[in-house]
Amino acid sequence: MQVFLLKSKIHRATVTGGNVEYEGSLTISADLMEKCGLQEYERILCGNMANGERFETYAICGKRGTGEIIMNGAVSHLGKKGDLLTIMSYAAVSKKMAKGWKPHVVVWARTTALKPSNAACDRLLIFTAR
């Protein structure tokens, strides 16, 4: 039997733009994707902290080092520049693997004063938003 567990999470990602003309997806800065273990075209679930909207799409790599989070296509109607998102992906793992499972989490902070709140994380990185 397999269970679905949180694999990757970017918490408090700030939306930097939107492009309704693009076919779909969420553009995420390539370095952020690497740091939390997201793969390009991976299925993601997003929650918009500003308006409560939740949506499912896939991740595409943005420009490295830019911190860009761009809502594309129909998703661009579910938020705006400056909104904070929680971006999550999940993995199907065996019950045996699940016992020691820890997700990869990035917490995006406006200041370095934000303290880690999840000691169960495999790695917790705190970024300072630009």
CSV table of N, CA, C and O in Angstrom, one decimal:
chain,number,residue,atom,x,y,z
A,1,MET,N,0.8,-1.2,0.0
A,1,MET,CA,0.0,0.0,0.0
A,1,MET,C,0.9,1.2,0.0
A,1,MET,O,1.9,1.3,0.6
A,2,GLN,N,0.4,2.3,-0.7
A,2,GLN,CA,1.1,3.6,-0.7
A,2,GLN,C,0.3,4.6,-0.1
A,2,GLN,O,-0.9,4.6,-0.1
A,3,VAL,N,1.0,5.6,0.4
A,3,VAL,CA,0.3,6.8,1.0
A,3,VAL,C,0.9,8.1,0.3
A,3,VAL,O,2.0,8.1,-0.2
A,4,PHE,N,0.1,9.1,0.2
A,4,PHE,CA,0.5,10.3,-0.5
A,4,PHE,C,0.9,11.3,0.6
A,4,PHE,O,0.1,11.7,1.5
A,5,LEU,N,2.2,11.7,0.6
A,5,LEU,CA,2.8,12.6,1.6
A,5,LEU,C,3.3,13.9,0.9
A,5,LEU,O,3.7,13.9,-0.3
A,6,LEU,N,3.4,15.0,1.7
A,6,LEU,CA,4.0,16.2,1.2
A,6,LEU,C,5.4,15.9,0.8
A,6,LEU,O,6.2,15.4,1.6
A,7,LYS,N,5.8,16.3,-0.4
A,7,LYS,CA,7.2,16.1,-0.9
A,7,LYS,C,7.9,17.4,-0.9
A,7,LYS,O,9.1,17.5,-0.4
A,8,SER,N,7.3,18.4,-1.5
A,8,SER,CA,8.0,19.7,-1.6
A,8,SER,C,7.0,20.8,-1.2
A,8,SER,O,5.8,20.7,-1.5
A,9,LYS,N,7.6,21.9,-0.6
A,9,LYS,CA,6.7,23.0,-0.3
A,9,LYS,C,7.5,24.3,-0.3
A,9,LYS,O,8.6,24.4,0.2
A,10,ILE,N,6.9,25.3,-1.0
A,10,ILE,CA,7.4,26.7,-0.9
A,10,ILE,C,6.3,27.5,-0.2
A,10,ILE,O,5.2,27.6,-0.7
A,11,HIS,N,6.6,28.0,1.0
A,11,HIS,CA,5.7,28.7,1.8
A,11,HIS,C,5.9,30.2,1.7
A,11,HIS,O,7.0,30.6,1.9
A,12,ARG,N,4.8,31.0,1.5
A,12,ARG,CA,4.9,32.4,1.4
A,12,ARG,C,5.6,32.9,0.2
A,12,ARG,O,6.3,34.0,0.2
A,13,ALA,N,5.5,32.2,-0.9
A,13,ALA,CA,6.1,32.7,-2.2
A,13,ALA,C,5.3,33.9,-2.7
A,13,ALA,O,4.1,33.8,-2.8
A,14,THR,N,6.0,35.0,-3.0
A,14,THR,CA,5.3,36.2,-3.4
A,14,THR,C,5.1,36.2,-4.9
A,14,THR,O,6.1,36.0,-5.7
A,15,VAL,N,3.9,36.4,-5.4
A,15,VAL,CA,3.6,36.4,-6.8
A,15,VAL,C,4.2,37.7,-7.4
A,15,VAL,O,4.0,38.8,-6.8
A,16,THR,N,5.0,37.5,-8.4
A,16,THR,CA,5.7,38.6,-9.1
A,16,THR,C,5.0,39.1,-10.3
A,16,THR,O,5.4,40.1,-10.9
A,17,GLY,N,4.1,38.3,-10.9
A,17,GLY,CA,3.4,38.7,-12.1
A,17,GLY,C,2.4,37.7,-12.5
A,17,GLY,O,2.2,36.6,-11.9
A,18,GLY,N,1.8,38.0,-13.6
A,18,GLY,CA,0.8,37.1,-14.2
A,18,GLY,C,0.7,37.3,-15.7
A,18,GLY,O,1.1,38.3,-16.2
A,19,ASN,N,0.4,36.2,-16.4
A,19,ASN,CA,0.3,36.2,-17.9
A,19,ASN,C,-0.9,35.4,-18.4
A,19,ASN,O,-0.8,34.2,-18.5
A,20,VAL,N,-2.0,36.1,-18.5
A,20,VAL,CA,-3.2,35.4,-18.9
A,20,VAL,C,-3.1,34.8,-20.3
A,20,VAL,O,-3.8,33.8,-20.6
A,21,GLU,N,-2.2,35.3,-21.2
A,21,GLU,CA,-2.1,34.8,-22.5
A,21,GLU,C,-1.3,33.5,-22.6
A,21,GLU,O,-1.4,32.7,-23.6
A,22,TYR,N,-0.6,33.1,-21.5
A,22,TYR,CA,0.2,31.9,-21.5
A,22,TYR,C,-0.7,30.7,-21.3
A,22,TYR,O,-1.8,30.8,-20.7
A,23,GLU,N,-0.4,29.5,-21.8
A,23,GLU,CA,-1.3,28.4,-21.8
A,23,GLU,C,-1.6,27.9,-20.4
A,23,GLU,O,-2.7,27.3,-20.3
A,24,GLY,N,-0.8,28.1,-19.5
A,24,GLY,CA,-1.1,27.6,-18.1
A,24,GLY,C,0.1,27.4,-17.3
A,24,GLY,O,1.2,27.7,-17.8
A,25,SER,N,0.0,27.0,-16.1
A,25,SER,CA,1.1,26.7,-15.2
A,25,SER,C,1.5,27.8,-14.3
A,25,SER,O,0.9,28.9,-14.3
A,26,LEU,N,2.5,27.5,-13.4
A,26,LEU,CA,3.1,28.5,-12.5
A,26,LEU,C,4.6,28.5,-12.8
A,26,LEU,O,5.2,27.5,-12.7
A,27,THR,N,5.1,29.7,-13.1
A,27,THR,CA,6.5,29.8,-13.3
A,27,THR,C,7.2,30.1,-12.0
A,27,THR,O,6.7,31.0,-11.2
A,28,ILE,N,8.2,29.3,-11.7
A,28,ILE,CA,8.9,29.4,-10.4
A,28,ILE,C,10.4,29.5,-10.7
A,28,ILE,O,10.9,28.7,-11.5
A,29,SER,N,11.1,30.5,-10.1
A,29,SER,CA,12.5,30.6,-10.2
A,29,SER,C,13.2,29.3,-10.1
A,29,SER,O,12.9,28.5,-9.1
A,30,ALA,N,14.1,28.9,-11.0
A,30,ALA,CA,14.7,27.6,-11.1
A,30,ALA,C,15.4,27.3,-9.8
A,30,ALA,O,15.4,26.1,-9.4
A,31,ASP,N,16.1,28.2,-9.2
A,31,ASP,CA,16.8,27.9,-7.9
A,31,ASP,C,15.9,27.6,-6.8
A,31,ASP,O,16.2,26.7,-6.0
A,32,LEU,N,14.7,28.2,-6.7
A,32,LEU,CA,13.7,27.8,-5.7
A,32,LEU,C,13.2,26.4,-5.9
A,32,LEU,O,13.1,25.6,-5.0
A,33,MET,N,13.0,26.0,-7.2
A,33,MET,CA,12.5,24.7,-7.5
A,33,MET,C,13.6,23.7,-7.1
A,33,MET,O,13.2,22.6,-6.5
A,34,GLU,N,14.8,23.9,-7.4
A,34,GLU,CA,15.9,23.0,-7.0
A,34,GLU,C,16.0,22.9,-5.4
A,34,GLU,O,16.1,21.8,-4.9
A,35,LYS,N,15.9,24.0,-4.7
A,35,LYS,CA,16.0,23.9,-3.3
A,35,LYS,C,14.9,23.2,-2.6
A,35,LYS,O,15.2,22.6,-1.5
A,36,CYS,N,13.8,23.1,-3.2
A,36,CYS,CA,12.7,22.4,-2.5
A,36,CYS,C,12.4,21.0,-3.2
A,36,CYS,O,11.5,20.3,-2.8
A,37,GLY,N,13.2,20.7,-4.2
A,37,GLY,CA,13.0,19.4,-4.9
A,37,GLY,C,11.9,19.3,-5.9
A,37,GLY,O,11.5,18.2,-6.2
A,38,LEU,N,11.4,20.4,-6.4
A,38,LEU,CA,10.4,20.4,-7.5
A,38,LEU,C,11.0,20.2,-8.8
A,38,LEU,O,12.1,20.7,-9.1
A,39,GLN,N,10.4,19.4,-9.6
A,39,GLN,CA,10.9,19.1,-11.0
A,39,GLN,C,10.0,19.9,-12.0
A,39,GLN,O,8.8,20.0,-11.7
A,40,GLU,N,10.6,20.3,-13.1
A,40,GLU,CA,9.8,21.0,-14.1
A,40,GLU,C,8.7,20.1,-14.6
A,40,GLU,O,8.9,18.9,-14.8
A,41,TYR,N,7.5,20.6,-14.8
A,41,TYR,CA,6.3,20.0,-15.2
A,41,TYR,C,5.6,19.1,-14.1
A,41,TYR,O,4.7,18.4,-14.3
A,42,GLU,N,6.1,19.2,-12.9
A,42,GLU,CA,5.6,18.4,-11.8
A,42,GLU,C,4.2,19.1,-11.4
A,42,GLU,O,4.1,20.3,-11.4
A,43,ARG,N,3.3,18.2,-11.1
A,43,ARG,CA,2.0,18.6,-10.6
A,43,ARG,C,2.1,19.3,-9.2
A,43,ARG,O,2.7,18.8,-8.3
A,44,ILE,N,1.4,20.5,-9.1
A,44,ILE,CA,1.5,21.2,-7.8
A,44,ILE,C,0.1,21.6,-7.4
A,44,ILE,O,-0.8,21.8,-8.3
A,45,LEU,N,-0.1,21.8,-6.1
A,45,LEU,CA,-1.3,22.3,-5.5
A,45,LEU,C,-0.9,23.7,-4.9
A,45,LEU,O,0.1,23.7,-4.2
A,46,CYS,N,-1.6,24.7,-5.1
A,46,CYS,CA,-1.3,26.0,-4.6
A,46,CYS,C,-2.4,26.6,-3.8
A,46,CYS,O,-3.6,26.4,-4.2
A,47,GLY,N,-2.1,27.3,-2.7
A,47,GLY,CA,-3.1,28.0,-1.9
A,47,GLY,C,-2.7,29.5,-1.9
A,47,GLY,O,-1.5,29.8,-1.6
A,48,ASN,N,-3.6,30.3,-2.2
A,48,ASN,CA,-3.4,31.8,-2.2
A,48,ASN,C,-3.8,32.3,-0.8
A,48,ASN,O,-4.9,32.3,-0.4
A,49,MET,N,-2.8,32.8,-0.1
A,49,MET,CA,-3.0,33.2,1.3
A,49,MET,C,-3.8,34.5,1.3
A,49,MET,O,-4.4,34.9,2.4
A,50,ALA,N,-3.8,35.3,0.2
A,50,ALA,CA,-4.5,36.6,0.2
A,50,ALA,C,-6.0,36.4,0.0
A,50,ALA,O,-6.8,37.2,0.6
A,51,ASN,N,-6.5,35.4,-0.8
A,51,ASN,CA,-7.9,35.3,-1.1
A,51,ASN,C,-8.5,33.9,-0.8
A,51,ASN,O,-9.7,33.7,-1.1
A,52,GLY,N,-7.7,33.0,-0.3
A,52,GLY,CA,-8.2,31.6,0.0
A,52,GLY,C,-8.4,30.7,-1.2
A,52,GLY,O,-8.8,29.6,-1.1
A,53,GLU,N,-8.1,31.2,-2.4
A,53,GLU,CA,-8.2,30.3,-3.6
A,53,GLU,C,-7.2,29.2,-3.6
A,53,GLU,O,-6.1,29.4,-3.1
A,54,ARG,N,-7.6,28.0,-4.0
A,54,ARG,CA,-6.7,26.9,-4.2
A,54,ARG,C,-6.8,26.4,-5.6
A,54,ARG,O,-7.9,26.4,-6.2
A,55,PHE,N,-5.7,26.1,-6.2
A,55,PHE,CA,-5.7,25.6,-7.6
A,55,PHE,C,-4.6,24.6,-7.8
A,55,PHE,O,-3.6,24.6,-7.1
A,56,GLU,N,-4.8,23.8,-8.8
A,56,GLU,CA,-3.8,22.7,-9.2
A,56,GLU,C,-3.3,23.1,-10.6
A,56,GLU,O,-4.1,23.4,-11.5
A,57,THR,N,-2.0,22.9,-10.8
A,57,THR,CA,-1.4,23.2,-12.1
A,57,THR,C,-0.1,22.4,-12.1
A,57,THR,O,0.1,21.5,-11.4
A,58,TYR,N,0.9,22.9,-12.9
A,58,TYR,CA,2.2,22.3,-13.0
A,58,TYR,C,3.2,23.4,-12.9
A,58,TYR,O,3.0,24.5,-13.3
A,59,ALA,N,4.4,23.0,-12.5
A,59,ALA,CA,5.5,24.0,-12.3
A,59,ALA,C,6.4,24.1,-13.6
A,59,ALA,O,6.7,23.0,-14.2
A,60,ILE,N,6.8,25.3,-14.0
A,60,ILE,CA,7.8,25.4,-15.0
A,60,ILE,C,8.9,26.3,-14.5
A,60,ILE,O,8.7,27.2,-13.6
A,61,CYS,N,10.1,26.0,-15.0
A,61,CYS,CA,11.3,26.7,-14.5
A,61,CYS,C,11.3,28.2,-15.0
A,61,CYS,O,11.2,28.4,-16.2
A,62,GLY,N,11.5,29.1,-14.1
A,62,GLY,CA,11.8,30.5,-14.4
A,62,GLY,C,13.2,30.8,-14.4
A,62,GLY,O,14.1,29.9,-14.2
A,63,LYS,N,13.5,32.1,-14.5
A,63,LYS,CA,14.9,32.5,-14.5
A,63,LYS,C,15.6,32.3,-13.1
A,63,LYS,O,15.0,32.8,-12.1
A,64,ARG,N,16.7,31.7,-13.1
A,64,ARG,CA,17.5,31.4,-11.9
A,64,ARG,C,17.8,32.8,-11.2
A,64,ARG,O,18.2,33.7,-11.8
A,65,GLY,N,17.7,32.8,-9.9
A,65,GLY,CA,18.1,33.9,-9.1
A,65,GLY,C,17.1,35.1,-9.1
A,65,GLY,O,17.4,36.1,-8.4
A,66,THR,N,16.0,35.0,-9.8
A,66,THR,CA,15.1,36.2,-9.9
A,66,THR,C,14.0,36.1,-8.8
A,66,THR,O,13.4,37.2,-8.5
A,67,GLY,N,13.7,35.0,-8.3
A,67,GLY,CA,12.7,34.8,-7.3
A,67,GLY,C,11.3,34.9,-7.9
A,67,GLY,O,10.3,35.1,-7.2
A,68,GLU,N,11.2,34.8,-9.2
A,68,GLU,CA,9.9,35.0,-9.9
A,68,GLU,C,8.9,33.9,-9.6
A,68,GLU,O,9.3,32.7,-9.6
A,69,ILE,N,7.7,34.3,-9.4
A,69,ILE,CA,6.6,33.4,-9.2
A,69,ILE,C,5.5,34.0,-10.1
A,69,ILE,O,4.9,35.1,-9.8
A,70,ILE,N,5.2,33.4,-11.3
A,70,ILE,CA,4.3,34.0,-12.3
A,70,ILE,C,3.1,33.1,-12.5
A,70,ILE,O,3.3,31.9,-12.8
A,71,MET,N,1.9,33.6,-12.3
A,71,MET,CA,0.7,32.9,-12.5
A,71,MET,C,0.3,33.0,-14.0
A,71,MET,O,0.1,34.1,-14.5
A,72,ASN,N,0.2,31.8,-14.6
A,72,ASN,CA,0.0,31.8,-16.1
A,72,ASN,C,-1.4,31.3,-16.4
A,72,ASN,O,-1.9,30.5,-15.7
A,73,GLY,N,-1.9,31.7,-17.6
A,73,GLY,CA,-3.2,31.2,-18.1
A,73,GLY,C,-4.3,31.5,-17.2
A,73,GLY,O,-4.4,32.6,-16.5
A,74,ALA,N,-5.3,30.6,-17.1
A,74,ALA,CA,-6.5,30.8,-16.3
A,74,ALA,C,-6.1,31.0,-14.8
A,74,ALA,O,-6.8,31.7,-14.1
A,75,VAL,N,-5.0,30.4,-14.3
A,75,VAL,CA,-4.6,30.6,-13.0
A,75,VAL,C,-4.4,32.1,-12.6
A,75,VAL,O,-4.5,32.5,-11.5
A,76,SER,N,-4.0,32.9,-13.6
A,76,SER,CA,-3.7,34.3,-13.4
A,76,SER,C,-4.9,35.0,-12.9
A,76,SER,O,-4.8,36.1,-12.3
A,77,HIS,N,-6.1,34.5,-13.1
A,77,HIS,CA,-7.3,35.1,-12.6
A,77,HIS,C,-7.5,34.8,-11.1
A,77,HIS,O,-8.4,35.4,-10.5
A,78,LEU,N,-6.7,34.0,-10.5
A,78,LEU,CA,-6.9,33.5,-9.1
A,78,LEU,C,-6.0,34.3,-8.1
A,78,LEU,O,-5.9,33.9,-6.9
A,79,GLY,N,-5.3,35.3,-8.6
A,79,GLY,CA,-4.4,36.0,-7.7
A,79,GLY,C,-3.8,37.2,-8.5
A,79,GLY,O,-4.1,37.4,-9.6
A,80,LYS,N,-3.0,38.0,-7.7
A,80,LYS,CA,-2.3,39.2,-8.3
A,80,LYS,C,-1.0,39.4,-7.8
A,80,LYS,O,-0.6,38.7,-6.7
A,81,LYS,N,-0.2,40.2,-8.4
A,81,LYS,CA,1.1,40.5,-7.9
A,81,LYS,C,1.1,41.0,-6.5
A,81,LYS,O,0.2,41.7,-6.0
A,82,GLY,N,2.0,40.4,-5.7
A,82,GLY,CA,2.1,40.7,-4.3
A,82,GLY,C,1.4,39.6,-3.4
A,82,GLY,O,1.6,39.6,-2.2
A,83,ASP,N,0.5,38.8,-3.9
A,83,ASP,CA,-0.2,37.8,-3.1
A,83,ASP,C,0.8,36.8,-2.7
A,83,ASP,O,1.9,36.5,-3.3
A,84,LEU,N,0.6,36.1,-1.5
A,84,LEU,CA,1.5,35.1,-1.0
A,84,LEU,C,0.8,33.7,-1.3
A,84,LEU,O,-0.3,33.5,-1.0
A,85,LEU,N,1.7,32.8,-1.8
A,85,LEU,CA,1.2,31.5,-2.2
A,85,LEU,C,1.9,30.4,-1.3
A,85,LEU,O,3.1,30.6,-0.9
A,86,THR,N,1.2,29.3,-1.1
A,86,THR,CA,1.9,28.1,-0.6
A,86,THR,C,1.8,27.2,-1.7
A,86,THR,O,0.7,26.9,-2.3
A,87,ILE,N,3.0,26.7,-2.2
A,87,ILE,CA,3.1,25.8,-3.3
A,87,ILE,C,3.5,24.4,-2.8
A,87,ILE,O,4.6,24.3,-2.2
A,88,MET,N,2.8,23.4,-3.2
A,88,MET,CA,3.0,22.1,-2.6
A,88,MET,C,3.0,21.0,-3.7
A,88,MET,O,2.2,21.1,-4.7
A,89,SER,N,3.8,20.0,-3.5
A,89,SER,CA,3.7,18.8,-4.4
A,89,SER,C,3.8,17.6,-3.4
A,89,SER,O,4.2,17.6,-2.3
A,90,TYR,N,3.2,16.5,-3.9
A,90,TYR,CA,3.1,15.3,-3.1
A,90,TYR,C,3.7,14.1,-3.8
A,90,TYR,O,3.9,14.1,-5.0
A,91,ALA,N,4.1,13.1,-3.0
A,91,ALA,CA,4.7,11.8,-3.6
A,91,ALA,C,3.9,10.6,-3.0
A,91,ALA,O,3.5,10.6,-1.8
A,92,ALA,N,3.8,9.6,-3.8
A,92,ALA,CA,3.2,8.3,-3.3
A,92,ALA,C,4.4,7.5,-2.8
A,92,ALA,O,5.4,7.2,-3.6
A,93,VAL,N,4.4,7.1,-1.6
A,93,VAL,CA,5.5,6.4,-1.0
A,93,VAL,C,4.9,5.2,-0.3
A,93,VAL,O,3.8,5.2,0.2
A,94,SER,N,5.7,4.1,-0.1
A,94,SER,CA,5.3,3.0,0.6
A,94,SER,C,5.1,3.3,2.1
A,94,SER,O,5.7,4.2,2.6
A,95,LYS,N,4.3,2.5,2.8
A,95,LYS,CA,4.2,2.7,4.2
A,95,LYS,C,5.5,2.6,5.0
A,95,LYS,O,5.7,3.3,5.9
A,96,LYS,N,6.4,1.8,4.5
A,96,LYS,CA,7.7,1.6,5.1
A,96,LYS,C,8.5,2.9,5.0
A,96,LYS,O,9.1,3.4,5.9
A,97,MET,N,8.5,3.5,3.8
A,97,MET,CA,9.2,4.7,3.6
A,97,MET,C,8.6,5.9,4.3
A,97,MET,O,9.2,6.8,4.8
A,98,ALA,N,7.3,5.8,4.5
A,98,ALA,CA,6.5,6.9,5.1
A,98,ALA,C,6.9,7.1,6.6
A,98,ALA,O,6.8,8.3,7.1
A,99,LYS,N,7.4,6.1,7.2
A,99,LYS,CA,7.7,6.2,8.6
A,99,LYS,C,8.8,7.2,8.9
A,99,LYS,O,8.8,7.9,9.9
A,100,GLY,N,9.8,7.3,8.0
A,100,GLY,CA,10.9,8.3,8.2
A,100,GLY,C,10.8,9.5,7.3
A,100,GLY,O,11.8,10.2,7.1
A,101,TRP,N,9.7,9.7,6.6
A,101,TRP,CA,9.5,10.7,5.6
A,101,TRP,C,9.6,12.1,6.1
A,101,TRP,O,9.1,12.4,7.1
A,102,LYS,N,10.4,12.9,5.4
A,102,LYS,CA,10.4,14.4,5.7
A,102,LYS,C,10.4,15.2,4.4
A,102,LYS,O,11.2,14.9,3.5
A,103,PRO,N,9.5,16.1,4.3
A,103,PRO,CA,9.4,16.9,3.1
A,103,PRO,C,10.6,17.9,3.0
A,103,PRO,O,11.2,18.2,3.9
A,104,HIS,N,10.8,18.4,1.7
A,104,HIS,CA,11.7,19.5,1.5
A,104,HIS,C,10.9,20.8,1.5
A,104,HIS,O,9.9,21.0,0.7
A,105,VAL,N,11.2,21.7,2.4
A,105,VAL,CA,10.5,22.9,2.6
A,105,VAL,C,11.3,24.2,2.5
A,105,VAL,O,12.4,24.2,3.0
A,106,VAL,N,10.8,25.2,1.7
A,106,VAL,CA,11.4,26.5,1.7
A,106,VAL,C,10.4,27.5,2.2
A,106,VAL,O,9.3,27.5,1.8
A,107,VAL,N,10.8,28.3,3.2
A,107,VAL,CA,10.0,29.3,3.7
A,107,VAL,C,10.5,30.7,3.2
A,107,VAL,O,11.7,31.0,3.4
A,108,TRP,N,9.7,31.4,2.4
A,108,TRP,CA,10.1,32.6,1.8
A,108,TRP,C,9.8,33.7,2.9
A,108,TRP,O,8.7,33.9,3.3
A,109,ALA,N,10.8,34.4,3.3
A,109,ALA,CA,10.6,35.4,4.4
A,109,ALA,C,11.0,36.8,3.9
A,109,ALA,O,11.9,37.0,3.1
A,110,ARG,N,10.2,37.8,4.3
A,110,ARG,CA,10.5,39.2,4.0
A,110,ARG,C,11.7,39.7,4.8
A,110,ARG,O,12.4,40.6,4.4
A,111,THR,N,11.9,39.1,5.9
A,111,THR,CA,13.1,39.4,6.8
A,111,THR,C,13.7,38.1,7.3
A,111,THR,O,13.0,37.1,7.3
A,112,THR,N,14.9,38.1,7.7
A,112,THR,CA,15.5,36.9,8.2
A,112,THR,C,15.1,36.7,9.7
A,112,THR,O,15.6,35.7,10.3
A,113,ALA,N,14.2,37.4,10.2
A,113,ALA,CA,13.7,37.2,11.6
A,113,ALA,C,12.7,36.1,11.7
A,113,ALA,O,12.4,35.6,12.8
A,114,LEU,N,12.2,35.6,10.5
A,114,LEU,CA,11.2,34.5,10.6
A,114,LEU,C,11.9,33.2,11.1
A,114,LEU,O,13.0,32.9,10.6
A,115,LYS,N,11.4,32.6,12.0
A,115,LYS,CA,12.0,31.4,12.6
A,115,LYS,C,11.4,30.1,12.1
A,115,LYS,O,10.2,30.1,11.8
A,116,PRO,N,12.2,29.0,12.0
A,116,PRO,CA,11.6,27.8,11.5
A,116,PRO,C,10.5,27.3,12.5
A,116,PRO,O,10.7,27.4,13.7
A,117,SER,N,9.4,26.8,11.9
A,117,SER,CA,8.3,26.4,12.8
A,117,SER,C,8.0,24.9,12.6
A,117,SER,O,7.2,24.4,13.3
A,118,ASN,N,8.8,24.2,11.7
A,118,ASN,CA,8.5,22.8,11.5
A,118,ASN,C,9.8,22.0,11.6
A,118,ASN,O,10.5,21.9,10.7
A,119,ALA,N,10.0,21.5,12.8
A,119,ALA,CA,11.3,20.8,13.1
A,119,ALA,C,11.3,19.5,12.4
A,119,ALA,O,12.4,18.8,12.3
A,120,ALA,N,10.2,19.0,11.8
A,120,ALA,CA,10.1,17.7,11.2
A,120,ALA,C,10.6,17.8,9.7
A,120,ALA,O,10.7,16.8,9.1
A,121,CYS,N,11.0,19.0,9.2
A,121,CYS,CA,11.4,19.1,7.9
A,121,CYS,C,12.8,18.6,7.7
A,121,CYS,O,13.7,18.6,8.5
A,122,ASP,N,13.0,18.0,6.5
A,122,ASP,CA,14.3,17.5,6.1
A,122,ASP,C,15.3,18.7,6.0
A,122,ASP,O,16.4,18.6,6.5
A,123,ARG,N,14.9,19.7,5.4
A,123,ARG,CA,15.7,20.9,5.3
A,123,ARG,C,14.8,22.1,5.2
A,123,ARG,O,13.8,22.1,4.5
A,124,LEU,N,15.2,23.1,5.9
A,124,LEU,CA,14.3,24.3,6.0
A,124,LEU,C,15.2,25.5,5.6
A,124,LEU,O,16.2,25.8,6.3
A,125,LEU,N,14.9,26.1,4.5
A,125,LEU,CA,15.7,27.2,4.0
A,125,LEU,C,14.9,28.5,4.1
A,125,LEU,O,13.7,28.5,3.8
A,126,ILE,N,15.5,29.6,4.6
A,126,ILE,CA,14.8,30.8,4.7
A,126,ILE,C,15.5,31.8,3.7
A,126,ILE,O,16.7,32.1,3.8
A,127,PHE,N,14.7,32.3,2.8
A,127,PHE,CA,15.1,33.3,1.8
A,127,PHE,C,14.6,34.7,2.2
A,127,PHE,O,13.6,34.8,2.8
A,128,THR,N,15.4,35.7,1.9
A,128,THR,CA,14.9,37.0,2.0
A,128,THR,C,14.4,37.5,0.7
A,128,THR,O,15.1,37.5,-0.3
A,129,ALA,N,13.1,37.9,0.7
A,129,ALA,CA,12.5,38.3,-0.6
A,129,ALA,C,13.1,39.6,-1.1
A,129,ALA,O,13.5,40.4,-0.3
A,130,ARG,N,13.2,39.7,-2.4
A,130,ARG,CA,13.8,40.9,-3.0
A,130,ARG,C,12.8,42.0,-3.1
A,130,ARG,O,11.7,41.8,-3.3
